PDB file of C-alpha atoms in Angstrom:
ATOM      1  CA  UNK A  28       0.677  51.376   4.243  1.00  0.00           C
ATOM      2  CA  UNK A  29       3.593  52.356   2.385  1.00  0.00           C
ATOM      3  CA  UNK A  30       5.721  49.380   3.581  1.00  0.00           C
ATOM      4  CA  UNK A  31       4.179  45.715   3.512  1.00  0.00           C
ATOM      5  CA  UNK A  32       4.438  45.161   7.830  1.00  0.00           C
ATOM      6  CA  UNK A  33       2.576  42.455   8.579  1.00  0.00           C
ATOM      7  CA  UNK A  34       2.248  41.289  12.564  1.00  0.00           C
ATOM      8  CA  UNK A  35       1.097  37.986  13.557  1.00  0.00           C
ATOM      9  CA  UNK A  36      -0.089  37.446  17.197  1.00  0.00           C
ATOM     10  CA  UNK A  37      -0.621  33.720  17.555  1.00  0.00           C
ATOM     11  CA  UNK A  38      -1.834  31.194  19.855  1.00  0.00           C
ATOM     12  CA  UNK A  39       1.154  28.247  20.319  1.00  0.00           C
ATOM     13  CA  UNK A  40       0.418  24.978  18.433  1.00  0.00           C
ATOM     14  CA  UNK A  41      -1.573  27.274  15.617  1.00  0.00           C
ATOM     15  CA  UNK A  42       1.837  27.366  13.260  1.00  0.00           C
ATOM     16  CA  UNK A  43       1.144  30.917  13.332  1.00  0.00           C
ATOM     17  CA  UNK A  44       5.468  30.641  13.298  1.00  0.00           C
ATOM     18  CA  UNK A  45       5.480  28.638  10.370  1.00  0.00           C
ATOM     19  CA  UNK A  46       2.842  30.727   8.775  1.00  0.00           C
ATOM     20  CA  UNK A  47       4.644  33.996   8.759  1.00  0.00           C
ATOM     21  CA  UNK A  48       8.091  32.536   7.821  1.00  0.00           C
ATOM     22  CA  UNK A  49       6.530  30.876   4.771  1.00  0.00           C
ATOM     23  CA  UNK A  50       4.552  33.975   3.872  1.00  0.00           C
ATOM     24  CA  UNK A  51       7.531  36.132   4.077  1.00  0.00           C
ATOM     25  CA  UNK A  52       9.258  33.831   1.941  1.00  0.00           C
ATOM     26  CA  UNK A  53       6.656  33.867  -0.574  1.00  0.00           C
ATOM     27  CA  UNK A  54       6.868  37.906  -0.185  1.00  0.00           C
ATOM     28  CA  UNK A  55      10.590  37.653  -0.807  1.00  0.00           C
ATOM     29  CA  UNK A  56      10.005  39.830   2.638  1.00  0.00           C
ATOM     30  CA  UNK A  57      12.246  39.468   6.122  1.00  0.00           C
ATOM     31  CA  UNK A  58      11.298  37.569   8.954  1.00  0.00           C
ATOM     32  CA  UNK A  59      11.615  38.318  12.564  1.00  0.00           C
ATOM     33  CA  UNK A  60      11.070  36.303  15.460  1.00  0.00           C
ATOM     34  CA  UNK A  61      13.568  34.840  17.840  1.00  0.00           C
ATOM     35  CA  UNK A  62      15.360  37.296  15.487  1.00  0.00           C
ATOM     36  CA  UNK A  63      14.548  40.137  17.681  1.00  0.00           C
ATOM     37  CA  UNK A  64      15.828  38.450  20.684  1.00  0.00           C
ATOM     38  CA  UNK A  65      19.159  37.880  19.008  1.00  0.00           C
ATOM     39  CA  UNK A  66      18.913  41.624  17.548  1.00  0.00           C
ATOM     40  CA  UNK A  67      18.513  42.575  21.118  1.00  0.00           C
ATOM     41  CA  UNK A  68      21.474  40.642  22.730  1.00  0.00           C
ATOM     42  CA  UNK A  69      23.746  42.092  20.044  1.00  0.00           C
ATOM     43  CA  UNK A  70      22.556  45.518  21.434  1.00  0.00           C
ATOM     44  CA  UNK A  71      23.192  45.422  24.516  1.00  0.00           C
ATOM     45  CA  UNK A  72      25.528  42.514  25.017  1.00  0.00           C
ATOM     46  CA  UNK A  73      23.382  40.391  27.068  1.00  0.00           C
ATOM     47  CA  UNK A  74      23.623  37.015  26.946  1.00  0.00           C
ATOM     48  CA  UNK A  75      20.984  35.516  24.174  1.00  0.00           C
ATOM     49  CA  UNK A  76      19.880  32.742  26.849  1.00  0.00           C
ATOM     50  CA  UNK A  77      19.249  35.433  29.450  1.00  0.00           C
ATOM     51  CA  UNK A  78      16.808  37.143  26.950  1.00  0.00           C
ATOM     52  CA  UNK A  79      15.599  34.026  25.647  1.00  0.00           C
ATOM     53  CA  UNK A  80      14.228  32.925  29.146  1.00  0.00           C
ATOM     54  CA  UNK A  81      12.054  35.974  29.540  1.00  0.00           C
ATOM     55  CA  UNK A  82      11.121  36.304  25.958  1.00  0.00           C
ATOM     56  CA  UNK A  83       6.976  37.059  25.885  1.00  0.00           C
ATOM     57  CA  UNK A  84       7.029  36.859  29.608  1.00  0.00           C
ATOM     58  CA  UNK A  85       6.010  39.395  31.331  1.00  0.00           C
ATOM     59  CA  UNK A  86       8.509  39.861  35.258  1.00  0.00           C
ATOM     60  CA  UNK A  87       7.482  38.430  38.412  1.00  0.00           C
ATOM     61  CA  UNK A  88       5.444  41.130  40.124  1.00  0.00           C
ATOM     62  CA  UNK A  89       6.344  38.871  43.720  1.00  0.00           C
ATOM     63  CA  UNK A  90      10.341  39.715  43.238  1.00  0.00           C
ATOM     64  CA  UNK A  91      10.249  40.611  46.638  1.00  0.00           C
ATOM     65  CA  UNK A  92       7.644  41.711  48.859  1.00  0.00           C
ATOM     66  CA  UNK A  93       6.196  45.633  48.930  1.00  0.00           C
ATOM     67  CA  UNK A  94       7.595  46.255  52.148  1.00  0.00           C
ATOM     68  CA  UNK A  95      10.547  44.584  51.993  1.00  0.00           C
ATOM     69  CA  UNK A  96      13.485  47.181  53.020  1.00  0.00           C
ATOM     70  CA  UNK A  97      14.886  46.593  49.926  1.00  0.00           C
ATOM     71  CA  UNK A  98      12.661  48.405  47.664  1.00  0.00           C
ATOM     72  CA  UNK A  99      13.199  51.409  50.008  1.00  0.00           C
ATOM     73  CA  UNK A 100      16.767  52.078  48.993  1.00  0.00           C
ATOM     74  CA  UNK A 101      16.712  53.329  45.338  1.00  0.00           C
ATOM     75  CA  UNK A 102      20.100  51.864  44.775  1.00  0.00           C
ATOM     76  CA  UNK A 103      18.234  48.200  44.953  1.00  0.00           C
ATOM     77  CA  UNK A 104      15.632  49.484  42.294  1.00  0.00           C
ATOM     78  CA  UNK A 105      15.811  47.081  39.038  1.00  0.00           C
ATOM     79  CA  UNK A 106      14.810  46.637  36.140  1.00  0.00           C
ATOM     80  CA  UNK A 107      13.474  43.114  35.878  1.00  0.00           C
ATOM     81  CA  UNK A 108      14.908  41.845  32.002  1.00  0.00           C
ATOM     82  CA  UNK A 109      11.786  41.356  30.667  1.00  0.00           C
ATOM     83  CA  UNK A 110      11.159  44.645  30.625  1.00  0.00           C
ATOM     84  CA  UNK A 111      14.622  45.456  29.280  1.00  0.00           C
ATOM     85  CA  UNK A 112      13.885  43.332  26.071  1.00  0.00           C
ATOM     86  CA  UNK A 113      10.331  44.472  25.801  1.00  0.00           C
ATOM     87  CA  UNK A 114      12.311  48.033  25.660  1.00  0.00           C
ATOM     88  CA  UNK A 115      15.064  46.740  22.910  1.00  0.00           C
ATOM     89  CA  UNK A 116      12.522  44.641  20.637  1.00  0.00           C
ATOM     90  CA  UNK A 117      10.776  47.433  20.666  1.00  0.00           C
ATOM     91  CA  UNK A 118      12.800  50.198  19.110  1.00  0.00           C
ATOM     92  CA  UNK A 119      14.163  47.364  16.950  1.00  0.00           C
ATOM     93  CA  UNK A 120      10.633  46.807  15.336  1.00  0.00           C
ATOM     94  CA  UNK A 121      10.248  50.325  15.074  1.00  0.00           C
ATOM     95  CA  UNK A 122      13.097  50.607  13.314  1.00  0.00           C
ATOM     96  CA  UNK A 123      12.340  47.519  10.861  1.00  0.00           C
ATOM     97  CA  UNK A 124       9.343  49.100  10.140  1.00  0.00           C
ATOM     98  CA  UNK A 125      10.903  52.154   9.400  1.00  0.00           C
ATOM     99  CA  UNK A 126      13.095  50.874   6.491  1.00  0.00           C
ATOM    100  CA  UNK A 127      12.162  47.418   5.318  1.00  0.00           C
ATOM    101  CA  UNK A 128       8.873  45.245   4.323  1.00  0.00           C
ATOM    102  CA  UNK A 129       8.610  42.283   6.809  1.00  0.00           C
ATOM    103  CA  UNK A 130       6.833  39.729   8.818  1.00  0.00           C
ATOM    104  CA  UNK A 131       6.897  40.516  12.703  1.00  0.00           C
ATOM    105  CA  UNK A 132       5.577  37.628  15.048  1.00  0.00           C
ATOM    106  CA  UNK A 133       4.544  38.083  18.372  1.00  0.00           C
ATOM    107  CA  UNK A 134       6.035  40.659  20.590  1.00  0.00           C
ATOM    108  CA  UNK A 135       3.069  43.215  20.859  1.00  0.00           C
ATOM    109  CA  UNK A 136       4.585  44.753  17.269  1.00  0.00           C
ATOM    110  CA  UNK A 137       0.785  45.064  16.344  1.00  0.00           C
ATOM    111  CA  UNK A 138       0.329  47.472  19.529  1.00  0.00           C
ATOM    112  CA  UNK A 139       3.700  48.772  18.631  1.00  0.00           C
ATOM    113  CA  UNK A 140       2.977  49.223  14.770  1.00  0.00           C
ATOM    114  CA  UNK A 141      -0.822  50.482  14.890  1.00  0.00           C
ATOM    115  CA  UNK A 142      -1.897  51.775  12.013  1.00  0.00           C
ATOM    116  CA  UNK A 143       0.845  50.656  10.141  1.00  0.00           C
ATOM    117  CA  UNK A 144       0.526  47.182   9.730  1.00  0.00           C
ATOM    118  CA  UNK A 145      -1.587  44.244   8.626  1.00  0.00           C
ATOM    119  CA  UNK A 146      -2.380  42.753  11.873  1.00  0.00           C
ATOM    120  CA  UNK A 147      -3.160  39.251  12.059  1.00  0.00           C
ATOM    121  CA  UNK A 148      -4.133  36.811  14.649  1.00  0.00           C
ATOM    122  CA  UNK A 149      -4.241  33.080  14.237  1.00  0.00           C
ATOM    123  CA  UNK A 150      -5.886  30.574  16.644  1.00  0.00           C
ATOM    124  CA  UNK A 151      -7.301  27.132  16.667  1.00  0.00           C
ATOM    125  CA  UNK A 152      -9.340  24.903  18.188  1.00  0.00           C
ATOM    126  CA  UNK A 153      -7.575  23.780  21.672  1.00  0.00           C
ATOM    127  CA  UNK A 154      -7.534  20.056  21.110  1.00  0.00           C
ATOM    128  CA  UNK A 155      -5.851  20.887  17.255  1.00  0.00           C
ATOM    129  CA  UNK A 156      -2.903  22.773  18.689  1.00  0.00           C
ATOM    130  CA  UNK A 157      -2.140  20.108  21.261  1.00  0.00           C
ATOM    131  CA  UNK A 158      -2.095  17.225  18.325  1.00  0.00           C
ATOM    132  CA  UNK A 159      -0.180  19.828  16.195  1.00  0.00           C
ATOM    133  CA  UNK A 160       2.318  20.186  19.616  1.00  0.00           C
ATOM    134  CA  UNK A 161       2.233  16.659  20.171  1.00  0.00           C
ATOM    135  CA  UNK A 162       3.437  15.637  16.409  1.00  0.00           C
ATOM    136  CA  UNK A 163       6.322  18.540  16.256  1.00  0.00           C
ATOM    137  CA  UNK A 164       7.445  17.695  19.504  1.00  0.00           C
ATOM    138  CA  UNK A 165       6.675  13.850  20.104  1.00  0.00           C
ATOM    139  CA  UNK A 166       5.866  14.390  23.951  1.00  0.00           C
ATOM    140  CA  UNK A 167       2.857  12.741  25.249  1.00  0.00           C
ATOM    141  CA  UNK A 168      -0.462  14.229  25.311  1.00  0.00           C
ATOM    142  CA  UNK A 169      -0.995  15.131  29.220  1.00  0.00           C
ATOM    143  CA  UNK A 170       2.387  17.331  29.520  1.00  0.00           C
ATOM    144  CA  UNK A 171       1.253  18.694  25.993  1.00  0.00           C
ATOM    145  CA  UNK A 172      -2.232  20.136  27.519  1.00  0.00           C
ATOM    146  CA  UNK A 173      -0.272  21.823  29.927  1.00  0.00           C
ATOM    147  CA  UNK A 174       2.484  23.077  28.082  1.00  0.00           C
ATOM    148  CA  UNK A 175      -0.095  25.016  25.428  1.00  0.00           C
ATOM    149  CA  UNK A 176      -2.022  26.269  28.542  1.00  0.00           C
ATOM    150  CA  UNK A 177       0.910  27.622  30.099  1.00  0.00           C
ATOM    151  CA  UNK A 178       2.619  29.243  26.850  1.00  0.00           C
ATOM    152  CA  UNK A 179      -1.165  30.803  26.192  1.00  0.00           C
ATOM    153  CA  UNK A 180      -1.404  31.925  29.397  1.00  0.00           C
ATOM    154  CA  UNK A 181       2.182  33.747  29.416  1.00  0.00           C
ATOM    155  CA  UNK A 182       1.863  35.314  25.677  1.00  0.00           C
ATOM    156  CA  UNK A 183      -1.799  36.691  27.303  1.00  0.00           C
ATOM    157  CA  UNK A 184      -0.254  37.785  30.628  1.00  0.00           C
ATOM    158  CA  UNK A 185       2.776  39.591  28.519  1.00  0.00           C
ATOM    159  CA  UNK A 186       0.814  40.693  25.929  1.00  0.00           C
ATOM    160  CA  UNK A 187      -1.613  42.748  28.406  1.00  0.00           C
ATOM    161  CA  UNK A 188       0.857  44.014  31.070  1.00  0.00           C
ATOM    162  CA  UNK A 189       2.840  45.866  27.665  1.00  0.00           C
ATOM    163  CA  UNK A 190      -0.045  46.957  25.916  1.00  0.00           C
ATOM    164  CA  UNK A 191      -3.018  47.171  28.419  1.00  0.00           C
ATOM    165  CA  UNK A 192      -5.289  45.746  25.825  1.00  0.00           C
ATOM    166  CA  UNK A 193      -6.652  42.407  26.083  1.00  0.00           C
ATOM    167  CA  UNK A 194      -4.872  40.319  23.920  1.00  0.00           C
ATOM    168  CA  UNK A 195      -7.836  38.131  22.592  1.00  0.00           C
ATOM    169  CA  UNK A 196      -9.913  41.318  21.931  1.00  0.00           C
ATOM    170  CA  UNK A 197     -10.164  40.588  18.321  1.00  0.00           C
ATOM    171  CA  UNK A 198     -11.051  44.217  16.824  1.00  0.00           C
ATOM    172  CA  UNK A 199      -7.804  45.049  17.484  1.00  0.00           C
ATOM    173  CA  UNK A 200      -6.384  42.385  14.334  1.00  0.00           C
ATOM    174  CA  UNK A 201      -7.311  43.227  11.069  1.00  0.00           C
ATOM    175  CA  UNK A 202      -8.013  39.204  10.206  1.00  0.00           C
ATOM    176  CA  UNK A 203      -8.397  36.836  12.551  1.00  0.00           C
ATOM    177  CA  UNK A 204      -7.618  33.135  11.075  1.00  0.00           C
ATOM    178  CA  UNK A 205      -8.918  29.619  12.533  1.00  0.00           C
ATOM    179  CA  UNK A 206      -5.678  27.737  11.215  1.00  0.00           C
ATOM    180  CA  UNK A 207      -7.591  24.327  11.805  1.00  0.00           C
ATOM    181  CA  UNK A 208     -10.112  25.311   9.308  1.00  0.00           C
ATOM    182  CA  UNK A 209      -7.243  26.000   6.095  1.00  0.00           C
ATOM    183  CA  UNK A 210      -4.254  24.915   4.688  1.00  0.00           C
ATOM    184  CA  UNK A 211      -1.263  26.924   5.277  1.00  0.00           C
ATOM    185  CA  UNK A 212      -1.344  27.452   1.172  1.00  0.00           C
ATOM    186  CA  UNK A 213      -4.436  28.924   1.527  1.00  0.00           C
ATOM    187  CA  UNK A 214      -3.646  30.945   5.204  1.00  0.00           C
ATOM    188  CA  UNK A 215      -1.349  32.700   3.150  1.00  0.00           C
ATOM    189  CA  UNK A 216      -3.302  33.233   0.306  1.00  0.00           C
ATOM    190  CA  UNK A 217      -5.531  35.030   2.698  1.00  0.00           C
ATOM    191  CA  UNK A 218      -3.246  37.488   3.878  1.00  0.00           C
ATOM    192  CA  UNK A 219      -2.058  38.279   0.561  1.00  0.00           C
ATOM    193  CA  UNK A 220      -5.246  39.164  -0.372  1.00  0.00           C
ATOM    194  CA  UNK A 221      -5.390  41.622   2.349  1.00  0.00           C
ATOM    195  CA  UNK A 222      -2.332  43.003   1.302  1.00  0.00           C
TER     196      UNK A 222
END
């Protein structure tokens, strides 16, 4: 690699978000993750909140119904905006990783970036990220379960409908990190080895 990308897919309550933005710091690298959303809006002029709600979503395939005489007409065709900021973020990561070292999280950039990245994946242990959820966010434990099920289950669904790889296929990372199992000190000592 002649730049130092690294991607980092992560499942939510594994501070795999905390764990690239204090890498990249210790780099002396950019980091880019809501980032890219903001990067995006400024493109095109959309409003950040109307990219932010789709963000690692993938559309609603029931929009309206197959026969419904609105998909006849091609004037009615749309784009749904999930796919327009799938579209923006990624010519903008392409174009990062053109012209500056970085940390990338989320997004599909390792599909994106193949071969020219470090591509990293960090999980943990389900009951681990709901107590790490639970402590950042101080909600109670039952709406926690769901709300790490659900935000798995979107980043998966997104993640496979862009890239048509199965997003917890783990040959596709280059390490693969239990987050429960380290300290971040030593997460990122990891990946700097493998630098």
């Amino acid at each position: 690699m002649s730049k130092r990308i690294i991607t980092i897919n992560r499942m939510f309550g594994s501070n795999g978000r905390i764990i690239g933005k204090a890498l990249a710091e210790e780099l002396g690298i950019k980091f880019y993750d809501k980032e890219l959303i903001e990067m995006a809006s400024q493109e095109k002029n959309i409003p950040f909140d109307e990219f932010a709600r789709v963000d690692e979503k993938k559309a609603n395939q029931w929009r309206f119904p197959v026969d419904h005489e609105i998909q006849m007409n091609a004037e009615y065709h749309f784009v749904p905006m999930n796919d327009v900021l799938y579209d923006l973020q990624k010519k903008i990561i392409l174009d990062l990783a053109d012209r500056e070292d970085c940390v990338i999280v989320g997004r599909c950039a390792n599909h994106i970036l193949k071969d020219k990245t470090l591509s990293i994946f960090i999980y943990a242990p389900f009951d681990d990220r709901v107590r790490t959820v639970m402590e950042r966010t101080g909600r109670e434990e039952k709406s926690v379960r769901k709300l790490v099920k659900k935000t798995d289950k979107e980043r998966r669904s997104y993640y496979e409908y862009f890239t048509d790889e199965s997003w917890m296929d783990l040959t596709q990372y280059d390490l693969c990190i239990n987050s429960s199992r380290f300290t971040k000190e030593q997460v990122i000592q990891m990946i700097k080895e493998s630098l």
